[in-house]
Amino acid sequence: MSDTPALLPTLERIAERLDARPHLLRMGALFSETVLMEIDDDCYYLTFHRGRIEKIAHGRNRKTPWRFAIRTDADALERFWQVQPAPGFHDLFGLVKLGRASIDGDILSLVKNLRFFKELLAIPREEERA
Amino acid sequence: MTGVIEPIIGRYLTVDIAGRPHRIYFEENGAGPPVLCLHTAGADTRQWRHILNDSAFSSDHRIIAFDMPWHGKSLPPEGFETEEYLLTTDCYIETVLRVADTLELDKPVLAGCSMGGRIALQIAALHPGRFSGFVAIEASDFQPAWYDIDWFHRPDAHGGEMGAALVSANIAPHAPTAERWNTLWMFMQSGPGVFRGDLSFYTKDESLVANIGRIDTKVAPVHILCGEYDLTCTPEDATRTHRAIPGSSLEIMTELGHFPMSENPARFRPYFARALAIVTGGKTAVGTEAA
């Protein structure tokens, strides 16, 4: 685990921007779970309550239960967040297909909230576009 | 300004498929050598709306597209309420041939996308004399699912919304926003279990692998198109399929994904024009300018 939570500012900005997107909050209204994002060896636990990110905890903690985990690397995320990503880097499942990400745990929970999650993760890309 | 009426005309036909009557909706525009267009899994004829409306094609072709049974404005057969919809190769081929017969199409070009492209290649292998050429878009011999098709038909979730969220992975980031969402809307509207039943055919039926060697491009040319952003039928899948069909041609389309005619019609237009020119032996007058 690294000492510097490199992605924390980006994830916090996603949480902040999410609050200003009523359509996403509407879509995520039934989503109250903790999601693990593991970037390289860095762990971030995102706790959602009715579509809002209420808490982001940094650092691996085996006592924190999570519903599903997305594991990827910082370079893949940087490419994912480009305004016009290269083929495969344009979508979460594209990263998985490229072997640059994996999804574990209750994948159906992700699929039931897939549009919410994809648009949430793409917020930095949309900000670049704007 | 007052409203605009498009030149597309929609009608219905009824044909027997697997011994049962099916009411099928079709749209057409133009006059000339016919081009029969097939939509993807989980969608309908609206995917072809821009090609149908494009006078560059309709000025010298009769462009036709139809909704598969269970899709769009085509009804499922009587008794569907207790059936599990699972598309099969035999039923799909019979549907395409019956529609072409009923419309009295004389050796049309068959242009299909995704599962429509797959069945176009099956028909090229098994019924080569029925069509004058084949445009197989986002089509390959076979690729298994990289997802669980049962996700899309559950009592506790909306299969259409999940299906749309999944297939959004196959749309290039260059797609105009309005057309991206028009494309996804069709998946959101798909009837319960229909996308899953289409995917059963697309991701489990490997029979084209054994049949592909029977395709004779001297009888009817085959042109394959594949978008570089297609995660489902990747350029590698399309290239492998092209190499398995001697005499076929292939074009990888930049800045396009799995639904090129719908997600980014302006970008797709020159590729489709080139495809038609190739499979009709250059007889088409449609422009072939690069994008």
Tab-separated table of C-alpha atoms in Angstrom:
chain	number	residue	atom	x	y	z
A	1	MET	CA	0.000	0.000	0.000
A	2	SER	CA	1.413	3.385	-0.883
A	3	ASP	CA	1.516	6.205	1.653
A	4	THR	CA	0.032	8.765	-0.745
A	5	PRO	CA	-3.572	8.265	-1.748
A	6	ALA	CA	-2.979	9.391	-5.336
A	7	LEU	CA	-6.511	8.864	-6.554
A	8	LEU	CA	-8.259	10.260	-3.506
A	9	PRO	CA	-8.690	13.818	-4.876
A	10	THR	CA	-10.199	12.427	-8.090
A	11	LEU	CA	-12.593	10.137	-6.227
A	12	GLU	CA	-13.584	12.972	-3.902
A	13	ARG	CA	-14.267	15.166	-6.916
A	14	ILE	CA	-16.428	12.396	-8.411
A	15	ALA	CA	-18.403	12.265	-5.141
A	16	GLU	CA	-18.845	16.027	-5.175
A	17	ARG	CA	-19.902	16.193	-8.831
A	18	LEU	CA	-22.277	13.266	-8.339
A	19	ASP	CA	-24.240	15.354	-5.834
A	20	ALA	CA	-24.867	17.898	-8.596
A	21	ARG	CA	-26.256	15.364	-11.093
A	22	PRO	CA	-29.912	14.705	-10.249
A	23	HIS	CA	-30.355	12.109	-12.990
A	24	LEU	CA	-27.524	10.014	-11.573
A	25	LEU	CA	-28.840	10.304	-8.026
A	26	ARG	CA	-32.239	9.196	-9.320
A	27	MET	CA	-30.669	6.169	-11.020
A	28	GLY	CA	-28.633	5.284	-7.940
A	29	ALA	CA	-31.470	5.779	-5.464
A	30	LEU	CA	-31.575	2.074	-4.584
A	31	PHE	CA	-27.802	1.692	-4.354
A	32	SER	CA	-26.489	1.627	-0.785
A	33	GLU	CA	-23.363	-0.504	-0.800
A	34	THR	CA	-19.619	-0.308	-0.303
A	35	VAL	CA	-17.477	-0.713	-3.411
A	36	LEU	CA	-13.764	-1.431	-3.358
A	37	MET	CA	-11.637	0.313	-5.961
A	38	GLU	CA	-8.149	-1.080	-5.954
A	39	ILE	CA	-5.772	0.988	-8.068
A	40	ASP	CA	-2.408	-0.707	-8.370
A	41	ASP	CA	-1.933	-1.660	-4.700
A	42	ASP	CA	-3.944	1.228	-3.334
A	43	CYS	CA	-7.377	0.480	-1.851
A	44	TYR	CA	-10.314	2.894	-1.740
A	45	TYR	CA	-13.602	1.886	-0.105
A	46	LEU	CA	-16.479	3.945	-1.502
A	47	THR	CA	-19.544	3.771	0.714
A	48	PHE	CA	-22.730	4.720	-1.131
A	49	HIS	CA	-26.022	5.639	0.489
A	50	ARG	CA	-28.999	5.966	-1.864
A	51	GLY	CA	-26.717	6.881	-4.746
A	52	ARG	CA	-24.541	9.361	-2.863
A	53	ILE	CA	-20.937	8.626	-1.941
A	54	GLU	CA	-21.017	9.209	1.791
A	55	LYS	CA	-17.510	8.096	2.658
A	56	ILE	CA	-14.227	7.232	0.955
A	57	ALA	CA	-11.813	5.262	3.138
A	58	HIS	CA	-8.261	4.843	1.930
A	59	GLY	CA	-5.992	1.957	2.790
A	60	ARG	CA	-6.457	-1.789	2.733
A	61	ASN	CA	-8.718	-2.954	5.539
A	62	ARG	CA	-9.722	-6.594	5.511
A	63	LYS	CA	-12.474	-5.853	8.054
A	64	THR	CA	-14.362	-3.637	5.599
A	65	PRO	CA	-16.928	-5.681	3.670
A	66	TRP	CA	-17.635	-4.680	0.079
A	67	ARG	CA	-20.294	-5.682	-2.464
A	68	PHE	CA	-18.026	-5.708	-5.499
A	69	ALA	CA	-14.479	-4.687	-6.317
A	70	ILE	CA	-13.007	-3.012	-9.365
A	71	ARG	CA	-9.292	-3.564	-9.670
A	72	THR	CA	-7.226	-1.691	-12.228
A	73	ASP	CA	-4.091	0.448	-12.536
A	74	ALA	CA	-3.485	4.185	-12.586
A	75	ASP	CA	-2.274	4.236	-16.190
A	76	ALA	CA	-5.401	2.425	-17.398
A	77	LEU	CA	-7.600	4.893	-15.507
A	78	GLU	CA	-5.712	7.842	-16.960
A	79	ARG	CA	-6.365	6.480	-20.452
A	80	PHE	CA	-9.983	5.719	-19.512
A	81	TRP	CA	-10.512	9.344	-18.496
A	82	GLN	CA	-9.198	10.819	-21.761
A	83	VAL	CA	-11.821	12.684	-23.780
A	84	GLN	CA	-11.533	10.210	-26.645
A	85	PRO	CA	-10.027	7.059	-25.217
A	86	ALA	CA	-8.391	4.450	-27.427
A	87	PRO	CA	-10.439	1.321	-28.252
A	88	GLY	CA	-10.942	-0.764	-25.122
A	89	PHE	CA	-10.039	2.102	-22.805
A	90	HIS	CA	-13.413	3.715	-23.509
A	91	ASP	CA	-15.413	1.463	-21.188
A	92	LEU	CA	-15.112	-0.358	-17.866
A	93	PHE	CA	-15.768	-3.705	-19.537
A	94	GLY	CA	-13.290	-2.738	-22.228
A	95	LEU	CA	-10.601	-2.469	-19.555
A	96	VAL	CA	-11.621	-5.925	-18.362
A	97	LYS	CA	-11.448	-7.291	-21.898
A	98	LEU	CA	-7.990	-5.750	-22.365
A	99	GLY	CA	-6.845	-7.424	-19.153
A	100	ARG	CA	-6.321	-4.027	-17.508
A	101	ALA	CA	-9.134	-4.385	-14.953
A	102	SER	CA	-11.005	-7.087	-13.106
A	103	ILE	CA	-14.347	-7.110	-11.335
A	104	ASP	CA	-14.924	-9.384	-8.363
A	105	GLY	CA	-17.693	-10.017	-5.884
A	106	ASP	CA	-21.392	-9.481	-6.574
A	107	ILE	CA	-21.123	-8.552	-10.254
A	108	LEU	CA	-24.910	-8.646	-10.602
A	109	SER	CA	-25.122	-5.752	-8.151
A	110	LEU	CA	-22.905	-3.796	-10.521
A	111	VAL	CA	-24.911	-4.858	-13.589
A	112	LYS	CA	-28.213	-3.830	-11.981
A	113	ASN	CA	-26.710	-0.378	-11.466
A	114	LEU	CA	-24.491	-0.404	-14.525
A	115	ARG	CA	-25.499	2.868	-16.151
A	116	PHE	CA	-25.228	4.654	-12.797
A	117	PHE	CA	-21.778	3.231	-12.221
A	118	LYS	CA	-20.440	3.788	-15.717
A	119	GLU	CA	-21.549	7.425	-15.764
A	120	LEU	CA	-20.194	7.924	-12.274
A	121	LEU	CA	-16.774	6.602	-13.238
A	122	ALA	CA	-16.790	8.705	-16.412
A	123	ILE	CA	-17.314	12.009	-14.572
A	124	PRO	CA	-13.604	13.025	-14.894
A	125	ARG	CA	-13.852	12.387	-18.658
A	126	GLU	CA	-16.952	14.540	-18.929
A	127	GLU	CA	-15.174	17.307	-17.044
A	128	GLU	CA	-12.264	17.103	-19.483
A	129	ARG	CA	-14.723	17.346	-22.363
A	130	ALA	CA	-16.337	20.413	-20.822
B	1	MET	CA	-41.487	25.784	-40.013
B	2	THR	CA	-44.010	22.984	-40.281
B	3	GLY	CA	-43.076	19.378	-39.689
B	4	VAL	CA	-41.080	17.169	-42.017
B	5	ILE	CA	-42.326	13.835	-43.363
B	6	GLU	CA	-39.622	11.277	-44.065
B	7	PRO	CA	-39.750	9.179	-47.267
B	8	ILE	CA	-39.671	5.844	-45.388
B	9	ILE	CA	-42.844	3.769	-45.803
B	10	GLY	CA	-43.752	1.128	-43.194
B	11	ARG	CA	-46.072	-1.829	-43.812
B	12	TYR	CA	-46.810	-5.298	-42.434
B	13	LEU	CA	-46.643	-8.770	-43.924
B	14	THR	CA	-47.635	-12.153	-42.482
B	15	VAL	CA	-45.598	-15.297	-43.130
B	16	ASP	CA	-45.447	-18.791	-41.684
B	17	ILE	CA	-42.230	-19.472	-39.778
B	18	ALA	CA	-41.775	-22.902	-38.198
B	19	GLY	CA	-45.366	-23.593	-39.203
B	20	ARG	CA	-46.880	-20.637	-37.367
B	21	PRO	CA	-48.061	-17.295	-38.742
B	22	HIS	CA	-45.947	-14.267	-37.811
B	23	ARG	CA	-46.923	-10.639	-38.431
B	24	ILE	CA	-43.804	-8.768	-39.449
B	25	TYR	CA	-43.230	-5.041	-39.791
B	26	PHE	CA	-40.991	-3.759	-42.554
B	27	GLU	CA	-39.880	-0.378	-43.849
B	28	GLU	CA	-38.558	0.613	-47.223
B	29	ASN	CA	-37.486	3.489	-49.387
B	30	GLY	CA	-36.167	3.847	-52.909
B	31	ALA	CA	-36.281	1.937	-56.154
B	32	GLY	CA	-33.771	-0.265	-57.897
B	33	PRO	CA	-31.807	-3.374	-56.939
B	34	PRO	CA	-33.028	-4.380	-53.470
B	35	VAL	CA	-30.903	-4.313	-50.323
B	36	LEU	CA	-32.414	-6.227	-47.389
B	37	CYS	CA	-31.079	-4.974	-44.026
B	38	LEU	CA	-31.036	-6.904	-40.736
B	39	HIS	CA	-30.855	-5.299	-37.286
B	40	THR	CA	-28.748	-6.412	-34.321
B	41	ALA	CA	-29.820	-8.395	-31.270
B	42	GLY	CA	-32.155	-6.609	-28.873
B	43	ALA	CA	-33.057	-3.812	-31.292
B	44	ASP	CA	-35.123	-3.194	-34.414
B	45	THR	CA	-35.360	-1.590	-37.837
B	46	ARG	CA	-34.850	1.902	-36.447
B	47	GLN	CA	-31.116	1.147	-36.459
B	48	TRP	CA	-31.294	1.526	-40.262
B	49	ARG	CA	-33.264	4.795	-40.217
B	50	HIS	CA	-30.463	6.929	-41.619
B	51	ILE	CA	-29.560	4.564	-44.464
B	52	LEU	CA	-33.282	4.218	-45.295
B	53	ASN	CA	-33.678	7.974	-45.450
B	54	ASP	CA	-30.467	8.629	-47.392
B	55	SER	CA	-31.256	9.588	-50.995
B	56	ALA	CA	-27.705	8.656	-52.009
B	57	PHE	CA	-28.754	5.045	-51.459
B	58	SER	CA	-32.488	5.179	-52.201
B	59	SER	CA	-31.970	6.937	-55.534
B	60	ASP	CA	-30.753	3.697	-57.100
B	61	HIS	CA	-31.592	0.986	-54.551
B	62	ARG	CA	-34.714	-0.307	-52.867
B	63	ILE	CA	-33.585	-0.302	-49.238
B	64	ILE	CA	-35.690	-2.559	-46.996
B	65	ALA	CA	-35.428	-3.416	-43.311
B	66	PHE	CA	-37.750	-5.490	-41.131
B	67	ASP	CA	-38.273	-6.098	-37.434
B	68	MET	CA	-37.595	-9.696	-36.480
B	69	PRO	CA	-40.534	-11.419	-34.730
B	70	TRP	CA	-40.626	-10.366	-31.039
B	71	HIS	CA	-38.777	-7.127	-31.968
B	72	GLY	CA	-39.934	-3.585	-32.643
B	73	LYS	CA	-43.416	-3.567	-34.185
B	74	SER	CA	-43.397	-7.271	-35.162
B	75	LEU	CA	-45.482	-9.337	-32.765
B	76	PRO	CA	-44.359	-12.577	-31.176
B	77	PRO	CA	-46.301	-15.631	-32.403
B	78	GLU	CA	-49.555	-16.706	-30.799
B	79	GLY	CA	-48.849	-18.525	-27.531
B	80	PHE	CA	-45.676	-16.536	-26.774
B	81	GLU	CA	-46.853	-15.821	-23.240
B	82	THR	CA	-45.776	-19.254	-22.026
B	83	GLU	CA	-42.726	-19.663	-24.271
B	84	GLU	CA	-39.054	-19.003	-23.645
B	85	TYR	CA	-37.778	-16.993	-26.611
B	86	LEU	CA	-34.558	-18.517	-27.940
B	87	LEU	CA	-33.565	-17.599	-31.486
B	88	THR	CA	-32.148	-20.465	-33.547
B	89	THR	CA	-30.176	-20.510	-36.780
B	90	ASP	CA	-32.899	-22.447	-38.609
B	91	CYS	CA	-35.674	-20.103	-37.493
B	92	TYR	CA	-33.587	-17.021	-38.298
B	93	ILE	CA	-32.736	-18.247	-41.812
B	94	GLU	CA	-36.361	-19.204	-42.489
B	95	THR	CA	-37.498	-15.746	-41.364
B	96	VAL	CA	-35.103	-13.924	-43.701
B	97	LEU	CA	-35.960	-16.152	-46.678
B	98	ARG	CA	-39.741	-15.933	-46.097
B	99	VAL	CA	-39.602	-12.142	-45.877
B	100	ALA	CA	-37.511	-11.931	-49.066
B	101	ASP	CA	-39.942	-14.303	-50.851
B	102	THR	CA	-43.041	-12.419	-49.727
B	103	LEU	CA	-41.558	-9.128	-50.911
B	104	GLU	CA	-40.645	-10.865	-54.206
B	105	LEU	CA	-37.081	-9.630	-54.004
B	106	ASP	CA	-34.990	-10.745	-56.954
B	107	LYS	CA	-31.543	-11.662	-55.637
B	108	PRO	CA	-31.186	-8.771	-53.189
B	109	VAL	CA	-28.049	-7.790	-51.353
B	110	LEU	CA	-28.265	-8.969	-47.739
B	111	ALA	CA	-26.759	-6.510	-45.240
B	112	GLY	CA	-26.831	-7.502	-41.587
B	113	CYS	CA	-25.265	-6.175	-38.426
B	114	SER	CA	-24.048	-8.243	-35.478
B	115	MET	CA	-26.364	-11.270	-35.279
B	116	GLY	CA	-27.744	-10.035	-38.613
B	117	GLY	CA	-24.230	-10.203	-40.032
B	118	ARG	CA	-23.739	-13.672	-38.582
B	119	ILE	CA	-26.929	-14.959	-40.232
B	120	ALA	CA	-25.965	-13.233	-43.496
B	121	LEU	CA	-22.788	-15.332	-43.522
B	122	GLN	CA	-24.799	-18.486	-42.686
B	123	ILE	CA	-27.097	-17.755	-45.612
B	124	ALA	CA	-24.052	-17.121	-47.824
B	125	ALA	CA	-22.893	-20.619	-46.884
B	126	LEU	CA	-26.209	-22.453	-47.065
B	127	HIS	CA	-28.297	-20.514	-49.632
B	128	PRO	CA	-25.735	-18.836	-51.892
B	129	GLY	CA	-27.982	-18.470	-54.907
B	130	ARG	CA	-30.649	-16.493	-53.099
B	131	PHE	CA	-28.721	-13.241	-52.735
B	132	SER	CA	-26.456	-11.272	-55.050
B	133	GLY	CA	-24.033	-10.240	-52.321
B	134	PHE	CA	-23.513	-10.036	-48.583
B	135	VAL	CA	-22.464	-7.135	-46.364
B	136	ALA	CA	-21.625	-8.594	-42.952
B	137	ILE	CA	-21.261	-5.795	-40.404
B	138	GLU	CA	-19.775	-6.446	-36.950
B	139	ALA	CA	-19.974	-10.097	-37.919
B	140	SER	CA	-17.746	-13.050	-37.220
B	141	ASP	CA	-17.765	-16.823	-37.318
B	142	PHE	CA	-18.333	-17.058	-33.574
B	143	GLN	CA	-17.396	-15.498	-30.298
B	144	PRO	CA	-18.601	-16.598	-26.882
B	145	ALA	CA	-20.194	-14.158	-24.456
B	146	TRP	CA	-17.964	-12.071	-22.199
B	147	TYR	CA	-21.034	-11.522	-19.995
B	148	ASP	CA	-23.804	-13.685	-18.542
B	149	ILE	CA	-26.779	-13.566	-20.911
B	150	ASP	CA	-29.137	-14.435	-18.027
B	151	TRP	CA	-28.456	-10.982	-16.561
B	152	PHE	CA	-30.889	-9.600	-19.124
B	153	HIS	CA	-34.037	-11.497	-18.175
B	154	ARG	CA	-34.750	-11.428	-14.463
B	155	PRO	CA	-37.861	-10.730	-12.397
B	156	ASP	CA	-35.982	-8.344	-10.093
B	157	ALA	CA	-34.397	-5.972	-12.603
B	158	HIS	CA	-35.089	-4.239	-15.915
B	159	GLY	CA	-33.386	-6.279	-18.614
B	160	GLY	CA	-33.632	-3.477	-21.147
B	161	GLU	CA	-31.902	-0.938	-18.979
B	162	MET	CA	-29.156	-3.395	-18.054
B	163	GLY	CA	-28.785	-4.434	-21.688
B	164	ALA	CA	-28.464	-0.825	-22.812
B	165	ALA	CA	-25.861	-0.137	-20.134
B	166	LEU	CA	-23.904	-3.183	-21.247
B	167	VAL	CA	-23.992	-2.502	-24.989
B	168	SER	CA	-22.959	1.104	-24.429
B	169	ALA	CA	-19.508	-0.507	-24.127
B	170	ASN	CA	-19.712	-1.136	-27.865
B	171	ILE	CA	-20.337	2.453	-28.950
B	172	ALA	CA	-17.318	4.536	-29.964
B	173	PRO	CA	-16.702	7.698	-27.934
B	174	HIS	CA	-16.964	9.645	-31.208
B	175	ALA	CA	-20.694	8.907	-31.589
B	176	PRO	CA	-22.872	12.027	-31.524
B	177	THR	CA	-24.643	12.128	-28.160
B	178	ALA	CA	-28.156	12.134	-29.624
B	179	GLU	CA	-27.481	9.093	-31.804
B	180	ARG	CA	-25.754	7.258	-28.952
B	181	TRP	CA	-28.912	7.571	-26.875
B	182	ASN	CA	-31.256	6.835	-29.780
B	183	THR	CA	-29.271	3.635	-30.268
B	184	LEU	CA	-29.465	2.694	-26.581
B	185	TRP	CA	-33.181	3.517	-26.375
B	186	MET	CA	-34.002	0.564	-28.631
B	187	PHE	CA	-32.313	-1.803	-26.174
B	188	MET	CA	-34.162	-0.176	-23.293
B	189	GLN	CA	-37.444	-0.832	-25.138
B	190	SER	CA	-36.702	-4.442	-26.024
B	191	GLY	CA	-39.350	-6.926	-24.838
B	192	PRO	CA	-38.659	-9.061	-21.771
B	193	GLY	CA	-36.235	-11.877	-22.555
B	194	VAL	CA	-35.793	-10.894	-26.203
B	195	PHE	CA	-32.208	-9.626	-25.954
B	196	ARG	CA	-31.302	-12.753	-23.959
B	197	GLY	CA	-32.965	-14.976	-26.574
B	198	ASP	CA	-31.032	-13.245	-29.372
B	199	LEU	CA	-27.784	-13.556	-27.434
B	200	SER	CA	-28.440	-17.260	-26.987
B	201	PHE	CA	-28.138	-17.556	-30.773
B	202	TYR	CA	-25.246	-15.121	-31.043
B	203	THR	CA	-23.068	-16.441	-28.225
B	204	LYS	CA	-23.879	-20.175	-28.143
B	205	ASP	CA	-24.518	-21.291	-31.745
B	206	GLU	CA	-21.149	-22.184	-33.249
B	207	SER	CA	-22.538	-23.776	-36.417
B	208	LEU	CA	-21.117	-21.121	-38.750
B	209	VAL	CA	-17.581	-22.257	-37.876
B	210	ALA	CA	-18.255	-25.587	-39.618
B	211	ASN	CA	-20.138	-23.984	-42.518
B	212	ILE	CA	-17.897	-21.038	-43.292
B	213	GLY	CA	-15.743	-23.005	-45.733
B	214	ARG	CA	-18.815	-23.469	-47.934
B	215	ILE	CA	-19.069	-19.756	-48.721
B	216	ASP	CA	-18.199	-19.211	-52.376
B	217	THR	CA	-17.543	-15.547	-53.069
B	218	LYS	CA	-17.572	-16.243	-56.818
B	219	VAL	CA	-21.294	-16.991	-56.490
B	220	ALA	CA	-21.975	-13.944	-54.312
B	221	PRO	CA	-19.363	-11.497	-52.971
B	222	VAL	CA	-18.895	-11.022	-49.225
B	223	HIS	CA	-17.702	-7.773	-47.681
B	224	ILE	CA	-17.087	-7.535	-43.929
B	225	LEU	CA	-17.149	-4.280	-41.971
B	226	CYS	CA	-15.986	-3.934	-38.379
B	227	GLY	CA	-15.770	-0.918	-36.083
B	228	GLU	CA	-12.509	-0.456	-34.206
B	229	TYR	CA	-14.399	0.200	-30.940
B	230	ASP	CA	-16.478	-2.980	-31.104
B	231	LEU	CA	-15.759	-5.005	-27.956
B	232	THR	CA	-18.170	-7.784	-28.926
B	233	CYS	CA	-17.082	-8.528	-32.477
B	234	THR	CA	-13.572	-7.157	-32.368
B	235	PRO	CA	-11.452	-6.328	-35.414
B	236	GLU	CA	-9.511	-9.499	-34.573
B	237	ASP	CA	-12.748	-11.541	-34.772
B	238	ALA	CA	-13.678	-9.929	-38.087
B	239	THR	CA	-10.172	-10.425	-39.495
B	240	ARG	CA	-10.185	-14.118	-38.563
B	241	THR	CA	-13.560	-14.504	-40.279
B	242	HIS	CA	-12.395	-12.642	-43.387
B	243	ARG	CA	-9.362	-14.937	-43.653
B	244	ALA	CA	-11.640	-17.993	-43.440
B	245	ILE	CA	-13.621	-16.802	-46.493
B	246	PRO	CA	-11.388	-16.795	-49.603
B	247	GLY	CA	-12.246	-13.902	-51.896
B	248	SER	CA	-13.982	-11.880	-49.188
B	249	SER	CA	-13.005	-8.309	-48.407
B	250	LEU	CA	-12.735	-6.517	-45.075
B	251	GLU	CA	-12.675	-2.938	-43.931
B	252	ILE	CA	-11.995	-1.897	-40.334
B	253	MET	CA	-13.967	1.265	-39.621
B	254	THR	CA	-12.290	3.921	-37.501
B	255	GLU	CA	-14.170	5.837	-34.800
B	256	LEU	CA	-17.095	3.389	-34.977
B	257	GLY	CA	-18.385	0.613	-32.751
B	258	HIS	CA	-20.897	-2.227	-32.909
B	259	PHE	CA	-23.889	-0.211	-34.182
B	260	PRO	CA	-22.286	1.912	-36.892
B	261	MET	CA	-25.380	2.719	-38.958
B	262	SER	CA	-27.187	3.912	-35.869
B	263	GLU	CA	-24.521	5.310	-33.517
B	264	ASN	CA	-22.771	7.512	-36.076
B	265	PRO	CA	-24.557	7.494	-39.449
B	266	ALA	CA	-22.421	10.188	-41.099
B	267	ARG	CA	-19.264	8.288	-40.270
B	268	PHE	CA	-20.729	4.963	-41.449
B	269	ARG	CA	-22.122	6.265	-44.742
B	270	PRO	CA	-18.978	6.059	-46.917
B	271	TYR	CA	-18.115	2.619	-45.557
B	272	PHE	CA	-21.571	1.318	-46.455
B	273	ALA	CA	-21.365	2.945	-49.880
B	274	ARG	CA	-18.044	1.219	-50.538
B	275	ALA	CA	-19.496	-2.080	-49.297
B	276	LEU	CA	-22.453	-1.837	-51.675
B	277	ALA	CA	-20.143	-0.934	-54.550
B	278	ILE	CA	-17.987	-3.964	-53.805
B	279	VAL	CA	-20.777	-6.539	-53.515
B	280	THR	CA	-22.632	-5.228	-56.546
B	281	GLY	CA	-19.494	-5.286	-58.664
B	282	GLY	CA	-19.151	-1.543	-58.752
B	283	LYS	CA	-22.489	-1.130	-60.452
B	284	THR	CA	-23.822	1.164	-57.789
B	285	ALA	CA	-23.709	4.890	-58.398
B	286	VAL	CA	-23.424	5.700	-54.701
B	287	GLY	CA	-20.433	7.875	-53.871
B	288	THR	CA	-17.495	6.213	-52.202
B	289	GLU	CA	-15.692	9.191	-50.771
B	290	ALA	CA	-13.568	8.584	-47.682
B	291	ALA	CA	-14.857	9.756	-44.331
